[in-house]
Amino acid sequence: MSLIRTEKITKIFGAHTVLKDIDLAVEQNEVVCVIGPSGAGKSTFLRSLNQLEVITSGKIFIGDELFLHREHNATVSRVHHDEYKRLLLEMGMVFQSFNLFPHRTVIENVMLAPIHVQKANKTDAKKLAEQILADVGLTDKADQYPSRLSGGQQQRVAIARALAMKPKIMLFDEPTSALDPELVGEVLNVMRKLAESGMTMLVVTHEMGFAREVADRVVFMCDGIIAEEDVPERIFSDPRNPRTRQFLNSVL
């Protein structure tokens, strides 16, 4: 059974169809990297999974359950508000921009959601935050404010903040695209460690080396469709789709 699965996801903006019947399944502990040209629909697809974009049609499943809805006798209804919030928290998301609270310290940024959303007490939230900050190599920055950090450090705080909610799957939307080249490696290293720990990950990325090395499966999107998906060895050495070959020739 897949951890997350989509059936014929379509997203239309005005006269433009951005996603066209996207079917994709991600298994437990699997790392799937989504690559493709700008405007392919990659980020829109990722944002659709956690409802930052409302899909025009199609279905999203977490495990064997329809995500955020229940289906009974062909009637689909939205889950109760509390259940809606709980299900959304099963997905952690890291964006291109860091979106940290500038008036909160690093550890406060990480503690905030467990305290206010999951109603954790401050002692437990702080202990968890300290553990996660150690995992991402930022123990010494716990009491700093985001403005005192490099872009790579801020993105690692954003990853820590998402992990503090103990998600079942992590979504990454081009997490290194806003970073200076010398800072990309530190973020990718944290993501490698997450993959090694067994975290299920769906990653939109332009980092082909990361996709080749870490992904269990690579998905190539263009023009709102999945044009090809396979193991990294096949995608990067012998892509079958001419559009995939053209894209890889231009970026490698």
PDB file of C-alpha atoms in Angstrom:
ATOM      1  CA  MET A   1       0.000   0.000   0.000  1.00  0.00           C
ATOM      2  CA  SER A   2       1.333   3.423  -0.962  1.00  0.00           C
ATOM      3  CA  LEU A   3       1.844   6.059   1.717  1.00  0.00           C
ATOM      4  CA  ILE A   4       0.520   8.723  -0.638  1.00  0.00           C
ATOM      5  CA  ARG A   5      -1.151   8.290  -3.999  1.00  0.00           C
ATOM      6  CA  THR A   6      -2.827  10.547  -6.525  1.00  0.00           C
ATOM      7  CA  GLU A   7      -5.393   9.637  -9.140  1.00  0.00           C
ATOM      8  CA  LYS A   8      -5.874  11.871 -12.184  1.00  0.00           C
ATOM      9  CA  ILE A   9      -4.975  15.119 -10.431  1.00  0.00           C
ATOM     10  CA  THR A  10      -5.898  18.061 -12.639  1.00  0.00           C
ATOM     11  CA  LYS A  11      -5.383  21.734 -11.875  1.00  0.00           C
ATOM     12  CA  ILE A  12      -6.713  24.501 -14.097  1.00  0.00           C
ATOM     13  CA  PHE A  13      -5.879  28.193 -13.728  1.00  0.00           C
ATOM     14  CA  GLY A  14      -8.228  30.165 -15.966  1.00  0.00           C
ATOM     15  CA  ALA A  15      -7.643  28.911 -19.493  1.00  0.00           C
ATOM     16  CA  HIS A  16      -4.397  27.145 -18.582  1.00  0.00           C
ATOM     17  CA  THR A  17      -4.308  23.504 -17.484  1.00  0.00           C
ATOM     18  CA  VAL A  18      -1.239  23.216 -15.252  1.00  0.00           C
ATOM     19  CA  LEU A  19      -1.677  19.572 -14.191  1.00  0.00           C
ATOM     20  CA  LYS A  20      -3.199  16.952 -16.482  1.00  0.00           C
ATOM     21  CA  ASP A  21      -4.379  13.681 -14.917  1.00  0.00           C
ATOM     22  CA  ILE A  22      -1.349  13.121 -12.682  1.00  0.00           C
ATOM     23  CA  ASP A  23      -1.102   9.594 -11.261  1.00  0.00           C
ATOM     24  CA  LEU A  24       1.718   9.073  -8.789  1.00  0.00           C
ATOM     25  CA  ALA A  25       2.301   6.790  -5.803  1.00  0.00           C
ATOM     26  CA  VAL A  26       5.023   7.121  -3.165  1.00  0.00           C
ATOM     27  CA  GLU A  27       5.760   4.101  -1.009  1.00  0.00           C
ATOM     28  CA  GLN A  28       6.690   4.083   2.676  1.00  0.00           C
ATOM     29  CA  ASN A  29      10.399   4.995   3.157  1.00  0.00           C
ATOM     30  CA  GLU A  30      10.764   5.860  -0.536  1.00  0.00           C
ATOM     31  CA  VAL A  31      12.548   8.965  -1.835  1.00  0.00           C
ATOM     32  CA  VAL A  32      11.040  10.275  -5.075  1.00  0.00           C
ATOM     33  CA  CYS A  33      12.651  13.201  -6.865  1.00  0.00           C
ATOM     34  CA  VAL A  34      10.635  15.210  -9.384  1.00  0.00           C
ATOM     35  CA  ILE A  35      12.645  16.941 -12.090  1.00  0.00           C
ATOM     36  CA  GLY A  36      11.741  18.893 -15.192  1.00  0.00           C
ATOM     37  CA  PRO A  37      11.811  22.330 -16.807  1.00  0.00           C
ATOM     38  CA  SER A  38      10.369  25.459 -15.230  1.00  0.00           C
ATOM     39  CA  GLY A  39       6.629  25.686 -15.786  1.00  0.00           C
ATOM     40  CA  ALA A  40       6.204  21.908 -15.909  1.00  0.00           C
ATOM     41  CA  GLY A  41       3.760  21.918 -12.987  1.00  0.00           C
ATOM     42  CA  LYS A  42       6.135  20.377 -10.428  1.00  0.00           C
ATOM     43  CA  SER A  43       5.596  22.899  -7.628  1.00  0.00           C
ATOM     44  CA  THR A  44       1.859  23.119  -8.296  1.00  0.00           C
ATOM     45  CA  PHE A  45       1.608  19.357  -7.932  1.00  0.00           C
ATOM     46  CA  LEU A  46       3.476  19.426  -4.619  1.00  0.00           C
ATOM     47  CA  ARG A  47       1.366  22.307  -3.308  1.00  0.00           C
ATOM     48  CA  SER A  48      -1.785  20.458  -4.329  1.00  0.00           C
ATOM     49  CA  LEU A  49      -0.885  17.548  -2.071  1.00  0.00           C
ATOM     50  CA  ASN A  50      -1.169  19.608   1.109  1.00  0.00           C
ATOM     51  CA  GLN A  51      -4.002  21.812  -0.129  1.00  0.00           C
ATOM     52  CA  LEU A  52      -2.014  24.996  -0.728  1.00  0.00           C
ATOM     53  CA  GLU A  53      -3.566  24.675  -4.174  1.00  0.00           C
ATOM     54  CA  VAL A  54      -7.095  23.290  -4.487  1.00  0.00           C
ATOM     55  CA  ILE A  55      -7.218  20.701  -7.244  1.00  0.00           C
ATOM     56  CA  THR A  56      -9.765  21.043 -10.014  1.00  0.00           C
ATOM     57  CA  SER A  57     -10.396  17.303 -10.156  1.00  0.00           C
ATOM     58  CA  GLY A  58      -8.860  14.012  -9.097  1.00  0.00           C
ATOM     59  CA  LYS A  59      -8.214  12.272  -5.795  1.00  0.00           C
ATOM     60  CA  ILE A  60      -5.443  12.141  -3.202  1.00  0.00           C
ATOM     61  CA  PHE A  61      -5.059   9.151  -0.898  1.00  0.00           C
ATOM     62  CA  ILE A  62      -3.016   8.767   2.279  1.00  0.00           C
ATOM     63  CA  GLY A  63      -2.654   5.051   2.754  1.00  0.00           C
ATOM     64  CA  ASP A  64      -6.003   3.642   1.672  1.00  0.00           C
ATOM     65  CA  GLU A  65      -8.021   6.677   2.815  1.00  0.00           C
ATOM     66  CA  LEU A  66      -9.176   9.562   0.673  1.00  0.00           C
ATOM     67  CA  PHE A  67      -7.176  12.559   1.912  1.00  0.00           C
ATOM     68  CA  LEU A  68      -9.263  15.125   3.846  1.00  0.00           C
ATOM     69  CA  HIS A  69     -12.505  13.579   2.579  1.00  0.00           C
ATOM     70  CA  ARG A  70     -14.554  10.455   3.160  1.00  0.00           C
ATOM     71  CA  GLU A  71     -16.461   8.537   0.521  1.00  0.00           C
ATOM     72  CA  HIS A  72     -19.636   6.619   1.342  1.00  0.00           C
ATOM     73  CA  ASN A  73     -22.115   5.231  -1.165  1.00  0.00           C
ATOM     74  CA  ALA A  74     -20.557   7.381  -3.929  1.00  0.00           C
ATOM     75  CA  THR A  75     -20.989  10.511  -1.778  1.00  0.00           C
ATOM     76  CA  VAL A  76     -17.816  12.432  -0.902  1.00  0.00           C
ATOM     77  CA  SER A  77     -17.808  14.675   2.157  1.00  0.00           C
ATOM     78  CA  ARG A  78     -15.091  16.708   3.861  1.00  0.00           C
ATOM     79  CA  VAL A  79     -13.762  15.435   7.186  1.00  0.00           C
ATOM     80  CA  HIS A  80     -14.398  17.289  10.450  1.00  0.00           C
ATOM     81  CA  HIS A  81     -12.213  20.362  11.052  1.00  0.00           C
ATOM     82  CA  ASP A  82     -10.099  18.706  13.773  1.00  0.00           C
ATOM     83  CA  GLU A  83      -9.493  15.645  11.606  1.00  0.00           C
ATOM     84  CA  TYR A  84      -8.662  17.955   8.683  1.00  0.00           C
ATOM     85  CA  LYS A  85      -5.913  19.646  10.710  1.00  0.00           C
ATOM     86  CA  ARG A  86      -4.544  16.326  11.963  1.00  0.00           C
ATOM     87  CA  LEU A  87      -4.306  14.883   8.464  1.00  0.00           C
ATOM     88  CA  LEU A  88      -2.600  17.980   7.068  1.00  0.00           C
ATOM     89  CA  LEU A  89       0.085  17.644   9.735  1.00  0.00           C
ATOM     90  CA  GLU A  90       1.022  14.237   8.372  1.00  0.00           C
ATOM     91  CA  MET A  91       2.820  16.126   5.588  1.00  0.00           C
ATOM     92  CA  GLY A  92       5.770  18.337   6.392  1.00  0.00           C
ATOM     93  CA  MET A  93       6.680  20.873   3.725  1.00  0.00           C
ATOM     94  CA  VAL A  94       9.844  22.865   3.055  1.00  0.00           C
ATOM     95  CA  PHE A  95       9.640  25.718   0.548  1.00  0.00           C
ATOM     96  CA  GLN A  96      12.126  27.650  -1.562  1.00  0.00           C
ATOM     97  CA  SER A  97      11.870  30.542   0.901  1.00  0.00           C
ATOM     98  CA  PHE A  98      12.456  29.838   4.576  1.00  0.00           C
ATOM     99  CA  ASN A  99       9.391  31.613   6.049  1.00  0.00           C
ATOM    100  CA  LEU A 100      10.838  31.738   9.565  1.00  0.00           C
ATOM    101  CA  PHE A 101       9.422  34.079  12.186  1.00  0.00           C
ATOM    102  CA  PRO A 102      12.078  36.834  12.382  1.00  0.00           C
ATOM    103  CA  HIS A 103      11.155  37.870  15.937  1.00  0.00           C
ATOM    104  CA  ARG A 104      11.556  34.306  17.254  1.00  0.00           C
ATOM    105  CA  THR A 105      14.817  32.538  17.993  1.00  0.00           C
ATOM    106  CA  VAL A 106      15.757  29.367  16.138  1.00  0.00           C
ATOM    107  CA  ILE A 107      14.558  27.082  18.912  1.00  0.00           C
ATOM    108  CA  GLU A 108      11.357  29.090  19.332  1.00  0.00           C
ATOM    109  CA  ASN A 109      10.637  28.699  15.608  1.00  0.00           C
ATOM    110  CA  VAL A 110      10.959  24.927  15.961  1.00  0.00           C
ATOM    111  CA  MET A 111       8.911  24.760  19.186  1.00  0.00           C
ATOM    112  CA  LEU A 112       6.066  26.936  17.995  1.00  0.00           C
ATOM    113  CA  ALA A 113       3.908  24.446  16.051  1.00  0.00           C
ATOM    114  CA  PRO A 114       4.150  21.551  18.548  1.00  0.00           C
ATOM    115  CA  ILE A 115       3.033  23.922  21.334  1.00  0.00           C
ATOM    116  CA  HIS A 116       0.254  25.759  19.506  1.00  0.00           C
ATOM    117  CA  VAL A 117      -0.985  23.061  17.132  1.00  0.00           C
ATOM    118  CA  GLN A 118      -0.289  19.799  18.934  1.00  0.00           C
ATOM    119  CA  LYS A 119      -0.706  21.334  22.408  1.00  0.00           C
ATOM    120  CA  ALA A 120       2.644  19.966  23.625  1.00  0.00           C
ATOM    121  CA  ASN A 121       3.945  21.413  26.872  1.00  0.00           C
ATOM    122  CA  LYS A 122       6.948  23.717  26.619  1.00  0.00           C
ATOM    123  CA  THR A 123       9.338  21.304  28.326  1.00  0.00           C
ATOM    124  CA  ASP A 124       8.590  18.493  25.890  1.00  0.00           C
ATOM    125  CA  ALA A 125       8.576  20.844  22.906  1.00  0.00           C
ATOM    126  CA  LYS A 126      11.965  22.260  23.874  1.00  0.00           C
ATOM    127  CA  LYS A 127      13.474  18.806  24.357  1.00  0.00           C
ATOM    128  CA  LEU A 128      12.209  17.724  20.935  1.00  0.00           C
ATOM    129  CA  ALA A 129      13.450  20.950  19.311  1.00  0.00           C
ATOM    130  CA  GLU A 130      16.912  20.513  20.840  1.00  0.00           C
ATOM    131  CA  GLN A 131      17.095  16.963  19.522  1.00  0.00           C
ATOM    132  CA  ILE A 132      16.058  17.955  15.989  1.00  0.00           C
ATOM    133  CA  LEU A 133      18.412  20.957  15.918  1.00  0.00           C
ATOM    134  CA  ALA A 134      21.227  18.588  16.861  1.00  0.00           C
ATOM    135  CA  ASP A 135      20.202  16.324  13.980  1.00  0.00           C
ATOM    136  CA  VAL A 136      20.461  19.212  11.493  1.00  0.00           C
ATOM    137  CA  GLY A 137      23.707  20.512  12.989  1.00  0.00           C
ATOM    138  CA  LEU A 138      22.397  23.712  14.543  1.00  0.00           C
ATOM    139  CA  THR A 139      22.709  23.172  18.290  1.00  0.00           C
ATOM    140  CA  ASP A 140      24.985  26.189  18.582  1.00  0.00           C
ATOM    141  CA  LYS A 141      22.450  28.430  16.800  1.00  0.00           C
ATOM    142  CA  ALA A 142      19.437  27.628  19.016  1.00  0.00           C
ATOM    143  CA  ASP A 143      19.268  31.072  20.622  1.00  0.00           C
ATOM    144  CA  GLN A 144      20.092  33.073  17.502  1.00  0.00           C
ATOM    145  CA  TYR A 145      17.531  34.993  15.470  1.00  0.00           C
ATOM    146  CA  PRO A 146      17.057  34.060  11.779  1.00  0.00           C
ATOM    147  CA  SER A 147      18.622  37.317  10.571  1.00  0.00           C
ATOM    148  CA  ARG A 148      21.937  36.190  12.087  1.00  0.00           C
ATOM    149  CA  LEU A 149      21.980  32.961  10.069  1.00  0.00           C
ATOM    150  CA  SER A 150      23.125  32.148   6.565  1.00  0.00           C
ATOM    151  CA  GLY A 151      20.562  31.049   3.995  1.00  0.00           C
ATOM    152  CA  GLY A 152      21.651  27.444   4.359  1.00  0.00           C
ATOM    153  CA  GLN A 153      21.265  27.601   8.127  1.00  0.00           C
ATOM    154  CA  GLN A 154      17.822  29.180   7.800  1.00  0.00           C
ATOM    155  CA  GLN A 155      16.727  26.414   5.455  1.00  0.00           C
ATOM    156  CA  ARG A 156      17.962  23.800   7.928  1.00  0.00           C
ATOM    157  CA  VAL A 157      15.854  25.510  10.609  1.00  0.00           C
ATOM    158  CA  ALA A 158      12.871  25.299   8.228  1.00  0.00           C
ATOM    159  CA  ILE A 159      13.504  21.567   7.839  1.00  0.00           C
ATOM    160  CA  ALA A 160      13.769  21.180  11.622  1.00  0.00           C
ATOM    161  CA  ARG A 161      10.501  23.077  12.069  1.00  0.00           C
ATOM    162  CA  ALA A 162       8.722  20.708   9.669  1.00  0.00           C
ATOM    163  CA  LEU A 163      10.214  17.643  11.371  1.00  0.00           C
ATOM    164  CA  ALA A 164       9.021  18.857  14.783  1.00  0.00           C
ATOM    165  CA  MET A 165       5.480  17.936  13.736  1.00  0.00           C
ATOM    166  CA  LYS A 166       6.600  14.308  13.211  1.00  0.00           C
ATOM    167  CA  PRO A 167       5.186  14.032   9.689  1.00  0.00           C
ATOM    168  CA  LYS A 168       4.749  10.770   7.814  1.00  0.00           C
ATOM    169  CA  ILE A 169       6.108  12.312   4.618  1.00  0.00           C
ATOM    170  CA  MET A 170       8.293  15.328   3.843  1.00  0.00           C
ATOM    171  CA  LEU A 171       7.622  17.457   0.774  1.00  0.00           C
ATOM    172  CA  PHE A 172      10.475  19.606  -0.510  1.00  0.00           C
ATOM    173  CA  ASP A 173       9.775  22.301  -3.107  1.00  0.00           C
ATOM    174  CA  GLU A 174      13.150  23.204  -4.642  1.00  0.00           C
ATOM    175  CA  PRO A 175      14.652  23.730  -1.149  1.00  0.00           C
ATOM    176  CA  THR A 176      18.050  24.881  -2.448  1.00  0.00           C
ATOM    177  CA  SER A 177      16.986  27.151  -5.316  1.00  0.00           C
ATOM    178  CA  ALA A 178      17.189  30.347  -3.213  1.00  0.00           C
ATOM    179  CA  LEU A 179      20.627  29.538  -1.809  1.00  0.00           C
ATOM    180  CA  ASP A 180      24.068  30.679  -2.892  1.00  0.00           C
ATOM    181  CA  PRO A 181      25.925  27.750  -4.503  1.00  0.00           C
ATOM    182  CA  GLU A 182      28.329  27.316  -1.579  1.00  0.00           C
ATOM    183  CA  LEU A 183      25.411  26.831   0.836  1.00  0.00           C
ATOM    184  CA  VAL A 184      23.533  24.189  -1.160  1.00  0.00           C
ATOM    185  CA  GLY A 185      25.624  21.276   0.102  1.00  0.00           C
ATOM    186  CA  GLU A 186      24.783  21.730   3.783  1.00  0.00           C
ATOM    187  CA  VAL A 187      21.051  21.512   3.074  1.00  0.00           C
ATOM    188  CA  LEU A 188      21.426  18.514   0.765  1.00  0.00           C
ATOM    189  CA  ASN A 189      23.480  16.747   3.443  1.00  0.00           C
ATOM    190  CA  VAL A 190      20.624  17.115   5.923  1.00  0.00           C
ATOM    191  CA  MET A 191      18.224  15.734   3.303  1.00  0.00           C
ATOM    192  CA  ARG A 192      20.562  12.791   2.641  1.00  0.00           C
ATOM    193  CA  LYS A 193      20.560  11.953   6.349  1.00  0.00           C
ATOM    194  CA  LEU A 194      16.770  12.133   6.405  1.00  0.00           C
ATOM    195  CA  ALA A 195      16.605   9.720   3.470  1.00  0.00           C
ATOM    196  CA  GLU A 196      19.045   7.363   5.194  1.00  0.00           C
ATOM    197  CA  SER A 197      16.884   7.435   8.329  1.00  0.00           C
ATOM    198  CA  GLY A 198      13.924   6.101   6.321  1.00  0.00           C
ATOM    199  CA  MET A 199      11.894   9.292   5.969  1.00  0.00           C
ATOM    200  CA  THR A 200       9.474   9.162   3.062  1.00  0.00           C
ATOM    201  CA  MET A 201      10.302  12.129   0.830  1.00  0.00           C
ATOM    202  CA  LEU A 202       8.895  13.736  -2.311  1.00  0.00           C
ATOM    203  CA  VAL A 203      11.404  16.273  -3.610  1.00  0.00           C
ATOM    204  CA  VAL A 204      11.064  18.774  -6.438  1.00  0.00           C
ATOM    205  CA  THR A 205      14.646  19.652  -7.288  1.00  0.00           C
ATOM    206  CA  HIS A 206      17.055  20.992  -9.880  1.00  0.00           C
ATOM    207  CA  GLU A 207      19.944  19.221  -8.120  1.00  0.00           C
ATOM    208  CA  MET A 208      20.541  16.357 -10.532  1.00  0.00           C
ATOM    209  CA  GLY A 209      23.429  14.937  -8.503  1.00  0.00           C
ATOM    210  CA  PHE A 210      21.183  14.636  -5.458  1.00  0.00           C
ATOM    211  CA  ALA A 211      18.421  12.985  -7.501  1.00  0.00           C
ATOM    212  CA  ARG A 212      20.864  10.514  -9.031  1.00  0.00           C
ATOM    213  CA  GLU A 213      22.474   9.647  -5.685  1.00  0.00           C
ATOM    214  CA  VAL A 214      19.595   9.666  -3.195  1.00  0.00           C
ATOM    215  CA  ALA A 215      16.335   8.995  -5.044  1.00  0.00           C
ATOM    216  CA  ASP A 216      14.787   5.561  -5.224  1.00  0.00           C
ATOM    217  CA  ARG A 217      12.788   6.813  -8.195  1.00  0.00           C
ATOM    218  CA  VAL A 218      12.986   9.872 -10.449  1.00  0.00           C
ATOM    219  CA  VAL A 219       9.913  11.420 -12.051  1.00  0.00           C
ATOM    220  CA  PHE A 220      10.267  13.693 -15.075  1.00  0.00           C
ATOM    221  CA  MET A 221       7.462  16.217 -15.552  1.00  0.00           C
ATOM    222  CA  CYS A 222       6.840  18.507 -18.504  1.00  0.00           C
ATOM    223  CA  ASP A 223       3.783  20.353 -19.803  1.00  0.00           C
ATOM    224  CA  GLY A 224       1.708  19.304 -16.802  1.00  0.00           C
ATOM    225  CA  ILE A 225       2.167  15.550 -17.218  1.00  0.00           C
ATOM    226  CA  ILE A 226       4.479  12.838 -15.938  1.00  0.00           C
ATOM    227  CA  ALA A 227       6.390  12.018 -19.109  1.00  0.00           C
ATOM    228  CA  GLU A 228       8.642   9.381 -17.577  1.00  0.00           C
ATOM    229  CA  GLU A 229       9.497   7.762 -14.252  1.00  0.00           C
ATOM    230  CA  ASP A 230      12.082   5.142 -13.409  1.00  0.00           C
ATOM    231  CA  VAL A 231      15.047   4.370 -11.187  1.00  0.00           C
ATOM    232  CA  PRO A 232      17.798   7.029 -11.353  1.00  0.00           C
ATOM    233  CA  GLU A 233      20.196   4.770 -13.253  1.00  0.00           C
ATOM    234  CA  ARG A 234      17.746   4.400 -16.134  1.00  0.00           C
ATOM    235  CA  ILE A 235      16.557   8.010 -16.169  1.00  0.00           C
ATOM    236  CA  PHE A 236      20.058   9.489 -16.214  1.00  0.00           C
ATOM    237  CA  SER A 237      21.833   6.946 -18.416  1.00  0.00           C
ATOM    238  CA  ASP A 238      19.136   5.817 -20.827  1.00  0.00           C
ATOM    239  CA  PRO A 239      15.968   7.939 -20.744  1.00  0.00           C
ATOM    240  CA  ARG A 240      13.271   6.630 -23.031  1.00  0.00           C
ATOM    241  CA  ASN A 241      11.319   9.814 -23.595  1.00  0.00           C
ATOM    242  CA  PRO A 242      12.862  12.288 -26.085  1.00  0.00           C
ATOM    243  CA  ARG A 243      11.753  15.207 -23.903  1.00  0.00           C
ATOM    244  CA  THR A 244      13.587  13.718 -20.924  1.00  0.00           C
ATOM    245  CA  ARG A 245      16.737  13.309 -23.014  1.00  0.00           C
ATOM    246  CA  GLN A 246      16.485  16.886 -24.239  1.00  0.00           C
ATOM    247  CA  PHE A 247      16.064  18.228 -20.701  1.00  0.00           C
ATOM    248  CA  LEU A 248      18.958  16.223 -19.248  1.00  0.00           C
ATOM    249  CA  ASN A 249      21.237  17.190 -22.127  1.00  0.00           C
ATOM    250  CA  SER A 250      20.550  20.838 -21.364  1.00  0.00           C
ATOM    251  CA  VAL A 251      21.195  20.650 -17.616  1.00  0.00           C
ATOM    252  CA  LEU A 252      23.982  18.087 -17.266  1.00  0.00           C
TER     253      LEU A 252
END
